[in-house]
PDB file of C-alpha atoms in Angstrom:
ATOM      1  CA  UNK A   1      10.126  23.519  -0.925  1.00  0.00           C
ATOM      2  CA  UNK A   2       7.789  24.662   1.873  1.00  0.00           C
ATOM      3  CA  UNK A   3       7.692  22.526   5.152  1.00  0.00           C
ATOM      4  CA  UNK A   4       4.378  20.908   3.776  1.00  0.00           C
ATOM      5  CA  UNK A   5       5.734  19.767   0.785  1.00  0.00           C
ATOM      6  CA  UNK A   6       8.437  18.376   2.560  1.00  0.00           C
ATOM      7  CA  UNK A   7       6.761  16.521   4.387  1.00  0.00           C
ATOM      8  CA  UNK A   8       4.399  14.905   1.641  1.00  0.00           C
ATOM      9  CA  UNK A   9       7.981  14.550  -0.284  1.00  0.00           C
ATOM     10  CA  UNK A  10       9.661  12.574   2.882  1.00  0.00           C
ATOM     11  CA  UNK A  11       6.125  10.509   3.496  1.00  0.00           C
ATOM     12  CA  UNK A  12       6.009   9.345  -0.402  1.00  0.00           C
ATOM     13  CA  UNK A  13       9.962   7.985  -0.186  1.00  0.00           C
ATOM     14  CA  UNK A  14       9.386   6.608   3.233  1.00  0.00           C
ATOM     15  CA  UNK A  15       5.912   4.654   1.614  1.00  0.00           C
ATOM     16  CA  UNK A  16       7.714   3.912  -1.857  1.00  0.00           C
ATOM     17  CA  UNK A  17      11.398   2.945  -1.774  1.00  0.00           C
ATOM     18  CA  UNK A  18      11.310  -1.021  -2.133  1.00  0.00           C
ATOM     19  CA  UNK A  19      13.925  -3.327  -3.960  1.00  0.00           C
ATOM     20  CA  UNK A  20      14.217  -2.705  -7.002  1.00  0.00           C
ATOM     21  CA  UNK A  21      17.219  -5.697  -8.549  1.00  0.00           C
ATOM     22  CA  UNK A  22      19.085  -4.157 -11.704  1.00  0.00           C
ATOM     23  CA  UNK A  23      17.876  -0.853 -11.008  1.00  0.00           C
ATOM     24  CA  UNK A  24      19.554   2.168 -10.463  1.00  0.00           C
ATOM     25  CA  UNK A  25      19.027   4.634  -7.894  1.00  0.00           C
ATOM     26  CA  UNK A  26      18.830   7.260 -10.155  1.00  0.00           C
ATOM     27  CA  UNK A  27      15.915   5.660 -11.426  1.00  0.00           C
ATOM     28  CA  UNK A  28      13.940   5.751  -8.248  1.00  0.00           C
ATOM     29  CA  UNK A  29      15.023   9.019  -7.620  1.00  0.00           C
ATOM     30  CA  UNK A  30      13.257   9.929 -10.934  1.00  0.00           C
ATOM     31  CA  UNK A  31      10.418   8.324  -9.814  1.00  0.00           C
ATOM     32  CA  UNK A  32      10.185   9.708  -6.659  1.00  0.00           C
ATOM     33  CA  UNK A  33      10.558  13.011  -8.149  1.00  0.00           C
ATOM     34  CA  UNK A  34       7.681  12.094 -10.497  1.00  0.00           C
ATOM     35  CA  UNK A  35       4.992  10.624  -7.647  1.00  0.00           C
ATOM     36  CA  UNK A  36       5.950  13.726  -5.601  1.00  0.00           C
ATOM     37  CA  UNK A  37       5.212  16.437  -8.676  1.00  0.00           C
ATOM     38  CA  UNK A  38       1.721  13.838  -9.082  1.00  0.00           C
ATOM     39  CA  UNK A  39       0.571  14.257  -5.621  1.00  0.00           C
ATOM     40  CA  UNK A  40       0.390  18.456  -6.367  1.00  0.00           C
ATOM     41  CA  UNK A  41      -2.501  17.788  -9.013  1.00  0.00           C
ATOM     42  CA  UNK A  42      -4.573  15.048  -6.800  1.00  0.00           C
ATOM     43  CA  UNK A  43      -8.472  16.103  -6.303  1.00  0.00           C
ATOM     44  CA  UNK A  44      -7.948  15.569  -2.675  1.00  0.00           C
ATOM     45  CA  UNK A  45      -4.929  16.339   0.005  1.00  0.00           C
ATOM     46  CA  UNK A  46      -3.922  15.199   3.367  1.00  0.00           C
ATOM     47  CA  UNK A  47      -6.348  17.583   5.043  1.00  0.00           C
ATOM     48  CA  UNK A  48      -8.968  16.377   3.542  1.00  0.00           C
ATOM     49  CA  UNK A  49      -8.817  12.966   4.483  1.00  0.00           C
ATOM     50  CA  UNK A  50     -10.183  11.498   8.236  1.00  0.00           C
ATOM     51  CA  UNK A  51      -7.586  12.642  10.728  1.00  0.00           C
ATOM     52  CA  UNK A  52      -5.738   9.162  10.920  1.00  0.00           C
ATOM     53  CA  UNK A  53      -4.546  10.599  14.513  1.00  0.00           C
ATOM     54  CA  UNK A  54      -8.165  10.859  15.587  1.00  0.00           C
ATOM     55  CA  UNK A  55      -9.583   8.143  13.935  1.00  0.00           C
ATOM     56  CA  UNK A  56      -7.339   5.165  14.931  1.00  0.00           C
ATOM     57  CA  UNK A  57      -6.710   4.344  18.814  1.00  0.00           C
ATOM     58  CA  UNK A  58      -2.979   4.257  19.653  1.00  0.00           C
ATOM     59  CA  UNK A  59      -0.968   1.410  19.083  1.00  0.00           C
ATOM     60  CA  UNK A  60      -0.437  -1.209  21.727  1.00  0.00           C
ATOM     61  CA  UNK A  61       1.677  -0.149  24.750  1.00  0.00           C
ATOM     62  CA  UNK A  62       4.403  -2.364  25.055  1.00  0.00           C
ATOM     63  CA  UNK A  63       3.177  -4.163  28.117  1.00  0.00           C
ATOM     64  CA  UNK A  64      -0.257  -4.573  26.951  1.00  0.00           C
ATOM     65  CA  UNK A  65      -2.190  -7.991  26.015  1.00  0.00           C
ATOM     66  CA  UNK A  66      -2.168  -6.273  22.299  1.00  0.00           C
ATOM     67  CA  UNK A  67       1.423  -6.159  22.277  1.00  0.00           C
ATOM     68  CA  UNK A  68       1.688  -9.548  23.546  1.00  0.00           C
ATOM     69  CA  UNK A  69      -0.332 -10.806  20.305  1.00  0.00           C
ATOM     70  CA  UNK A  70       1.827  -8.736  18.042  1.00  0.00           C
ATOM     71  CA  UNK A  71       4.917 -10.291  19.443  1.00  0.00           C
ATOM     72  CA  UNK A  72       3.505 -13.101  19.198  1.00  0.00           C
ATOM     73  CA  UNK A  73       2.184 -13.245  15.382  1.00  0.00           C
ATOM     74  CA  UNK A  74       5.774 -12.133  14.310  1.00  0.00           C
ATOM     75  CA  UNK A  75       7.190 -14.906  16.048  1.00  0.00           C
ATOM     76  CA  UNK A  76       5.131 -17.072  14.101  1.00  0.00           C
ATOM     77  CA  UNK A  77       5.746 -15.770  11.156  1.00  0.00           C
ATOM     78  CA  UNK A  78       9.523 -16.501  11.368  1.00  0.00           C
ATOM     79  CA  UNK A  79       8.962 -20.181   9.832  1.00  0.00           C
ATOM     80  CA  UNK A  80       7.703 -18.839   6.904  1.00  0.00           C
ATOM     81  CA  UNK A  81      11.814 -17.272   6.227  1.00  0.00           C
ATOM     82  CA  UNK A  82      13.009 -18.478   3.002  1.00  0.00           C
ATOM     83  CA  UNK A  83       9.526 -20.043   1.572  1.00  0.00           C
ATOM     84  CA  UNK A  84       7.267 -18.611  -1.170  1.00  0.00           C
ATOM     85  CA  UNK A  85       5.383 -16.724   1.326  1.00  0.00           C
ATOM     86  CA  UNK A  86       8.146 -14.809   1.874  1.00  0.00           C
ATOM     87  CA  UNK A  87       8.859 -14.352  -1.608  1.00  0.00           C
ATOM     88  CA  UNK A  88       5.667 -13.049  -2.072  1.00  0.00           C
ATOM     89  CA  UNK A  89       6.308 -10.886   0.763  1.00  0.00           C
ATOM     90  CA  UNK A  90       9.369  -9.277  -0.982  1.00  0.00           C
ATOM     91  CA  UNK A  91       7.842  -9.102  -3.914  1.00  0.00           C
ATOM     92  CA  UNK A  92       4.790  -7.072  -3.360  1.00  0.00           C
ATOM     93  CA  UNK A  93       7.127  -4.724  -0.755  1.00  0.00           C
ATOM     94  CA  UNK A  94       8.621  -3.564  -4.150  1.00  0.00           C
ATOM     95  CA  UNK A  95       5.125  -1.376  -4.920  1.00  0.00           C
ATOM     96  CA  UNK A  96       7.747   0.932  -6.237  1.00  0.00           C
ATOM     97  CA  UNK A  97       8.971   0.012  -9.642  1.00  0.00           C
ATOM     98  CA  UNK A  98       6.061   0.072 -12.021  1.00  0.00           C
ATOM     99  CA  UNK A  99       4.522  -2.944 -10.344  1.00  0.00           C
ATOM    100  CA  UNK A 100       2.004  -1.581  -8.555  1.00  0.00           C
ATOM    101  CA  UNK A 101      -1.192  -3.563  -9.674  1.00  0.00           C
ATOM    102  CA  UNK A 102       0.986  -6.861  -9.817  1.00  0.00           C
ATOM    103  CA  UNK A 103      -0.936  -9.147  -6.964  1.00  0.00           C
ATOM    104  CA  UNK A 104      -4.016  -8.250  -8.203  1.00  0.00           C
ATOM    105  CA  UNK A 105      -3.425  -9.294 -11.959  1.00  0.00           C
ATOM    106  CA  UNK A 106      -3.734 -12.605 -11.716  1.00  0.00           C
ATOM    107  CA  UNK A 107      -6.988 -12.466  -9.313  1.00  0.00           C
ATOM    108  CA  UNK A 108      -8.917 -10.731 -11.856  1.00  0.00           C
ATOM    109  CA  UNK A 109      -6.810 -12.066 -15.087  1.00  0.00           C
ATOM    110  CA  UNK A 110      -6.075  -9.204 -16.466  1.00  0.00           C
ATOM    111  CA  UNK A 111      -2.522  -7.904 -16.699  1.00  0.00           C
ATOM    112  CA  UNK A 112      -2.076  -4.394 -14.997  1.00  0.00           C
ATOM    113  CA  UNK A 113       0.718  -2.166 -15.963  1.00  0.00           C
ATOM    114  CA  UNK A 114       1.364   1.458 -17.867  1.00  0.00           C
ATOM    115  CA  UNK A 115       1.737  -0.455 -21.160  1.00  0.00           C
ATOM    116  CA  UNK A 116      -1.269  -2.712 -20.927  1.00  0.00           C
ATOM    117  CA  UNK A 117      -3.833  -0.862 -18.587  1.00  0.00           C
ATOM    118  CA  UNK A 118      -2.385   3.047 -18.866  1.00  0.00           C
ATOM    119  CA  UNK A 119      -5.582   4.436 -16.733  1.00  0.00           C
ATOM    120  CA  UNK A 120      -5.865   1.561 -14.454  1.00  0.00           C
ATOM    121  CA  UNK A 121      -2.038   2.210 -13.752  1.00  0.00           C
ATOM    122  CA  UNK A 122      -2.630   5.766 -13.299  1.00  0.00           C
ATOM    123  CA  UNK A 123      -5.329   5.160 -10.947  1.00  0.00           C
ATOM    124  CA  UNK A 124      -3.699   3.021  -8.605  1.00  0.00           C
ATOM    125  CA  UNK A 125      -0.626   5.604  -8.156  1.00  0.00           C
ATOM    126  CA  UNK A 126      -2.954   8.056  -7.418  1.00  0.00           C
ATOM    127  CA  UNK A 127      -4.409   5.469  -4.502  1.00  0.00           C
ATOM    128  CA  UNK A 128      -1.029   4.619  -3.244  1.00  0.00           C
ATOM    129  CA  UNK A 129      -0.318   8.558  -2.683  1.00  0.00           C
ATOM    130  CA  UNK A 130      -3.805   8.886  -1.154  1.00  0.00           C
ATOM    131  CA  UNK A 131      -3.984   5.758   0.733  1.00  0.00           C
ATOM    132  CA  UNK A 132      -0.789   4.761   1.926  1.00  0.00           C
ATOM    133  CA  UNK A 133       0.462   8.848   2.311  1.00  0.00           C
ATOM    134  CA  UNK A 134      -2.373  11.607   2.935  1.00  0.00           C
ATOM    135  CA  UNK A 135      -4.380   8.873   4.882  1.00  0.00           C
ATOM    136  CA  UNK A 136      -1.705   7.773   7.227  1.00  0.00           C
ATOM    137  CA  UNK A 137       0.519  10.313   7.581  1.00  0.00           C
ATOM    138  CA  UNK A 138      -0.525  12.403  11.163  1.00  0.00           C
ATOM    139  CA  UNK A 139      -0.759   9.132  12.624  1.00  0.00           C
ATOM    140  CA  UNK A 140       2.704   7.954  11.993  1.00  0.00           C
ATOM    141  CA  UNK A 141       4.415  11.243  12.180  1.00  0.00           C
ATOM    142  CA  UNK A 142       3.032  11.055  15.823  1.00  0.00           C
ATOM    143  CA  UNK A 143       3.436   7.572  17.467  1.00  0.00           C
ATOM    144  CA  UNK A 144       6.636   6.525  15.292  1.00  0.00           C
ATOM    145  CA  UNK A 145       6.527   3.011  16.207  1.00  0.00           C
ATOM    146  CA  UNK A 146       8.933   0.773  16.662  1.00  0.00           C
ATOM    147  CA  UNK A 147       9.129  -1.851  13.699  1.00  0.00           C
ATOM    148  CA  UNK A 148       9.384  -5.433  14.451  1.00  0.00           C
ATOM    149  CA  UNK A 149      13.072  -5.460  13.081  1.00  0.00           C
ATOM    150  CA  UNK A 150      13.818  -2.440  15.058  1.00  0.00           C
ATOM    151  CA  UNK A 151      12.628  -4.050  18.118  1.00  0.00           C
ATOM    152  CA  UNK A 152      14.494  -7.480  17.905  1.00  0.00           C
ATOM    153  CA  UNK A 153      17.338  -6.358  16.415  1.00  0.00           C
ATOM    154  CA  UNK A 154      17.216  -8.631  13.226  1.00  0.00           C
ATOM    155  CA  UNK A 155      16.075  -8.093   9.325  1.00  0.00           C
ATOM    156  CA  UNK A 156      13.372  -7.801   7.737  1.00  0.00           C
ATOM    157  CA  UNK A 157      12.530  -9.247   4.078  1.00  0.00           C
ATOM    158  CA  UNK A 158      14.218  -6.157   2.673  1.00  0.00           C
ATOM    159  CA  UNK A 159      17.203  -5.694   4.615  1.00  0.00           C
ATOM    160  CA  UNK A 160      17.688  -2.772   1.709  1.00  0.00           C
ATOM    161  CA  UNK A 161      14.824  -1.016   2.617  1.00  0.00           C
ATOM    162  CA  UNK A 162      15.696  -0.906   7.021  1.00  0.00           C
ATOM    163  CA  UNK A 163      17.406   2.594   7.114  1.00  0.00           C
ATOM    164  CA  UNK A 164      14.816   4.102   5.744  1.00  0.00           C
ATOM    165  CA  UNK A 165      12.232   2.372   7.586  1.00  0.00           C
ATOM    166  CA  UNK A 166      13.520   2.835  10.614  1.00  0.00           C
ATOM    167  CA  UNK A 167      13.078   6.692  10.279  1.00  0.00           C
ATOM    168  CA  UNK A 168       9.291   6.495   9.573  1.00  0.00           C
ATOM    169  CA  UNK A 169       6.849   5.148  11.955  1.00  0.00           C
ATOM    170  CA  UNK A 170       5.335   1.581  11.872  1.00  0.00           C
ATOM    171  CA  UNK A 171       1.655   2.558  13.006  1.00  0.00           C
ATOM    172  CA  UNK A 172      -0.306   2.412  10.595  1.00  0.00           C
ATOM    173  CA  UNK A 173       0.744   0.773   7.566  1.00  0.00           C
ATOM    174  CA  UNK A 174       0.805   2.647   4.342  1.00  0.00           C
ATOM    175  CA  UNK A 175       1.345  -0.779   2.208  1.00  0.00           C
ATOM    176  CA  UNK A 176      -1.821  -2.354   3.981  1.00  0.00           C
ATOM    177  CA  UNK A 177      -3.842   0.659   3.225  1.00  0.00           C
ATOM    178  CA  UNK A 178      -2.756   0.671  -0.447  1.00  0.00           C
ATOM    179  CA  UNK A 179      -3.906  -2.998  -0.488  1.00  0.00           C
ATOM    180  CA  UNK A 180      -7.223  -2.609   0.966  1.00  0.00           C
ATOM    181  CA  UNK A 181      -8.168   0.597  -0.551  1.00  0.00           C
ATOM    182  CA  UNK A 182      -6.884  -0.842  -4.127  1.00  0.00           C
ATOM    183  CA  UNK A 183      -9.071  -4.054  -3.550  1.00  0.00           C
ATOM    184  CA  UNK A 184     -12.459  -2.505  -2.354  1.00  0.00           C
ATOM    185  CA  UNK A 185     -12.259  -0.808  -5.553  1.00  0.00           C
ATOM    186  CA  UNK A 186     -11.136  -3.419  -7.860  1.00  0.00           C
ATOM    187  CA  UNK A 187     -13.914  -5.838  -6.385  1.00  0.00           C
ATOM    188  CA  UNK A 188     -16.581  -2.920  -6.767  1.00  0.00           C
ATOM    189  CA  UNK A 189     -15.442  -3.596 -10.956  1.00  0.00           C
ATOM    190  CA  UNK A 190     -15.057  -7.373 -10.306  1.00  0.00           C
ATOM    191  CA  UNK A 191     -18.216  -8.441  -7.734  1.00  0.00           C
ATOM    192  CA  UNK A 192     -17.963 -12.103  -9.491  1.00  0.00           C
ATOM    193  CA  UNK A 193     -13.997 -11.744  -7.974  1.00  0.00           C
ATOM    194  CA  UNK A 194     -14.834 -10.067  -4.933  1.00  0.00           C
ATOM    195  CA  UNK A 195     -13.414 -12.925  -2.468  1.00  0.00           C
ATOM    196  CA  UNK A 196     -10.131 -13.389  -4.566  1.00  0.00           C
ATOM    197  CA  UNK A 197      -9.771  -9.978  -5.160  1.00  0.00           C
ATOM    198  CA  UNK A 198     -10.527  -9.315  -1.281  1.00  0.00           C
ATOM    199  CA  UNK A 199      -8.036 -12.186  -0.255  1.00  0.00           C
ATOM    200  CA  UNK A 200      -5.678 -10.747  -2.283  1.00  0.00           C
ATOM    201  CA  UNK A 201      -6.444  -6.915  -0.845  1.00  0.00           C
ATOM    202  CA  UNK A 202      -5.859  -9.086   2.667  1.00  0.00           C
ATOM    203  CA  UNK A 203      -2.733 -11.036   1.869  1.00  0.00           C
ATOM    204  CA  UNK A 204      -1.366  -7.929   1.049  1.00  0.00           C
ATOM    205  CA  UNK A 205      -1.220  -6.613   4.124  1.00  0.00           C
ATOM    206  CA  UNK A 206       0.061  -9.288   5.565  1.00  0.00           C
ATOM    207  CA  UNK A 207       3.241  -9.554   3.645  1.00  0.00           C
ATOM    208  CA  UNK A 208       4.545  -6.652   5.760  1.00  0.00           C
ATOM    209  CA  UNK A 209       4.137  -8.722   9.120  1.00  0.00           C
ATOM    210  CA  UNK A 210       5.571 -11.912   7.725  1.00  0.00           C
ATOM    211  CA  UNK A 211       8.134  -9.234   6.319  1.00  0.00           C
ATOM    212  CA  UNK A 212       8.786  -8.243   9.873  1.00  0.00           C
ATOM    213  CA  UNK A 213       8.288  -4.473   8.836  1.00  0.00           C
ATOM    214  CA  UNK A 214       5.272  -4.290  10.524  1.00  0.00           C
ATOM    215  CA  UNK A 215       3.195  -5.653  13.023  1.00  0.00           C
ATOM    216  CA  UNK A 216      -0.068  -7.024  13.053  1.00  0.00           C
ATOM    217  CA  UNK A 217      -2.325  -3.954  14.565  1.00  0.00           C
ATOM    218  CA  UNK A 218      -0.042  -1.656  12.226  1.00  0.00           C
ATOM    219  CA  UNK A 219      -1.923  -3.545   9.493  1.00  0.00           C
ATOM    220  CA  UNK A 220      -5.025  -3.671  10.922  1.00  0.00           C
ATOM    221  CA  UNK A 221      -5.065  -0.004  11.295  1.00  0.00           C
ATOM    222  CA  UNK A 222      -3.702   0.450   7.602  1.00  0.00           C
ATOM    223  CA  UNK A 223      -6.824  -1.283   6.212  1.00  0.00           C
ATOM    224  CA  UNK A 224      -9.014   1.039   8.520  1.00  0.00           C
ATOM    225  CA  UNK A 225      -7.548   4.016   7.071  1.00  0.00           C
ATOM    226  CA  UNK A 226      -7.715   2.083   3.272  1.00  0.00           C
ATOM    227  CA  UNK A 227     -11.438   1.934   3.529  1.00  0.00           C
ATOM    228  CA  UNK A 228     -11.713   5.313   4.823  1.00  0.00           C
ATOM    229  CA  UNK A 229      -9.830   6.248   2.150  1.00  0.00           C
ATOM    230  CA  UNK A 230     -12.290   4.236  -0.562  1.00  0.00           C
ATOM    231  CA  UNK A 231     -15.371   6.242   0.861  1.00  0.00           C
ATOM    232  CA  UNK A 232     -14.138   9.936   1.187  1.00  0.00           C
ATOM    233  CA  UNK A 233     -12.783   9.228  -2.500  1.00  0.00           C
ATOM    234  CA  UNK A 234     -16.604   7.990  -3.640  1.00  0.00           C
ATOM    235  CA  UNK A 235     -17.734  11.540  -2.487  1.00  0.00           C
ATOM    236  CA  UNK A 236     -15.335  13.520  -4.890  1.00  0.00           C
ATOM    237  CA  UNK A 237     -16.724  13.988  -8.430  1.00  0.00           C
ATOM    238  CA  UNK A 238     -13.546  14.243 -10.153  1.00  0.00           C
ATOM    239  CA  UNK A 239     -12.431  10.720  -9.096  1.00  0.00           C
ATOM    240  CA  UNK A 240     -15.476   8.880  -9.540  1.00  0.00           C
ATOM    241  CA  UNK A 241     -15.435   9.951 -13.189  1.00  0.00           C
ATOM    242  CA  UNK A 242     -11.953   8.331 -13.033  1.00  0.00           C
ATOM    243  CA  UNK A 243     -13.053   5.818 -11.697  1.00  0.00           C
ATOM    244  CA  UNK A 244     -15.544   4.868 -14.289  1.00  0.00           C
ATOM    245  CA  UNK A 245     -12.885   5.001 -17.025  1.00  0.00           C
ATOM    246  CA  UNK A 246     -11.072   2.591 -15.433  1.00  0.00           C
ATOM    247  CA  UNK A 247     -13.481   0.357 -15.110  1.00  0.00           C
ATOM    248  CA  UNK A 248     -14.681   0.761 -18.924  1.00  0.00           C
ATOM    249  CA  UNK A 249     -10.903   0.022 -19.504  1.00  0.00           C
ATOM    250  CA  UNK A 250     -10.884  -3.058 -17.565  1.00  0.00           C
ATOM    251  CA  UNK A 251     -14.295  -4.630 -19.003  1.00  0.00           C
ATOM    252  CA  UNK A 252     -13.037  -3.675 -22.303  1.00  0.00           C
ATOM    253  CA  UNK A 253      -9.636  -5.991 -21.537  1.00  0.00           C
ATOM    254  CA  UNK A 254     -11.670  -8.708 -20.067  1.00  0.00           C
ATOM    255  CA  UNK A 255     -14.009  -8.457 -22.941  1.00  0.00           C
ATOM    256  CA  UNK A 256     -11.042  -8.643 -25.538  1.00  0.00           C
ATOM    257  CA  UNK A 257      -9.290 -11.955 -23.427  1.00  0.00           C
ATOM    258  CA  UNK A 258     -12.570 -13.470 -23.400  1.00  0.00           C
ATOM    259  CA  UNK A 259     -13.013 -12.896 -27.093  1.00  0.00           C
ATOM    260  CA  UNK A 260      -9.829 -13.975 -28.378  1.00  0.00           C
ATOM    261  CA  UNK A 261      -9.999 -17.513 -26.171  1.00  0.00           C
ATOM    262  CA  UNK A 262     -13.122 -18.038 -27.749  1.00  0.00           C
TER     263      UNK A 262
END
């Protein structure tokens, strides 16, 4: 494996590892394995994304106003410890184990998975590598910043999860950009959803700060880099033809639900 690919390999287990209860690690490993061989065969690659290192300004300095609000957010976000926000925070962390189009399922009431939606599935993998690993990648490999955890010496919502996040950089965040990028598209099917299916692309993001695995302007950046993302993708042939197939598989689905409740 050449230093490239090593890279990509490291980026995609550093974006992807989440809890997974009842699972074994040879599973994810499999997985893994599988996104890693997928991101070989994308239309588009790193390079040919915006330069996230370019295109973002560096995260706060740590006596900056900036940092003062990030400190400050997390702190706030403490009380919500052991509610269903943070339940919801753990849950969509785990992006991981064939969940990935979970959050937004209910928004536009149609259940995404490989079984169900097999090309809508497909497509959102593809987004997470893109989004949350070609698009963010120079940027984090070059600031590494300091997670919230890291920097108060406590846990975040995945306690599971720290080693490995402590090794990758917190600026920007992969998860966010996933979230954004996944929801500009999904409200381009949707536009009667948009604002549910936008507050959901939102509330995604911000599951990692009340997770305390990221803070605030990491997430901010990641949905920078998420719509970034959404437009170089609209410029590539190949995925806009995939991108019409899912969205004749999803009006099919809604058409069938709609059907059968009448």
């Amino acid at each position: 494996m050449n230093y490239k690919k090593t890279i990509i390999f490291t980026l995609l287990i550093n974006i992807l590892i989440s809890p997974l209860t009842g699972q074994s690690s040879n599973l994810q490993k499999d997985e893994i394995k599988r996104l890693f061989t997928k991101s070989k065969k994308l239309p588009l690659h790193t390079d040919q994304f915006a330069n996230s290192l370019k295109l973002l300004p560096s995260p706060p300095d740590r006596n900056s106003q900036l940092f003062a609000i990030d400190k400050e957010i997390y702190l706030n976000t403490r009380k919500l410890i052991n509610t269903s926000r943070w339940n919801q925070a753990i849950e969509e962390a785990a992006i991981f184990n064939g969940t990935i189009g979970k959050n937004f399922s209910k928004t536009i009431g149609i259940e995404i998975s490989k079984k169900n939606t097999p090309i809508t599935q497909d497509f959102l993998e593809d987004l997470l590598i893109m989004s949350g690993n070609f698009g963010t990648d120079k940027a984090k490999k070059h600031y590494q910043r300091i997670r919230p955890f890291m920097y108060y010496h406590t846990h975040s919502c995945t306690p599971e999860d720290e080693e490995l996040l402590s090794k990758d950089g917190s600026y920007p965040s992969g998860h966010a950009a996933f979230g954004w990028s996944a929801a500009l598209f999904l409200s381009e099917i949707f536009p009667d959803k948009q604002d549910q299916i936008l507050k959901e692309g939102y509330e995604f993001g911000q599951s990692r700060v009340i997770c305390g695995a990221h803070w605030q302007s990491d997430v901010d950046a990641g949905r920078l880099i998420g719509a970034e993302v959404v437009a170089r993708l609209h410029a590539n042939q190949e995925f806009r033809k995939k991108l019409k197939k899912v969205k004749q598989e999803l009006l099919k689905k809604s058409r069938e639900i709609h059907f059968n409740k009448n």
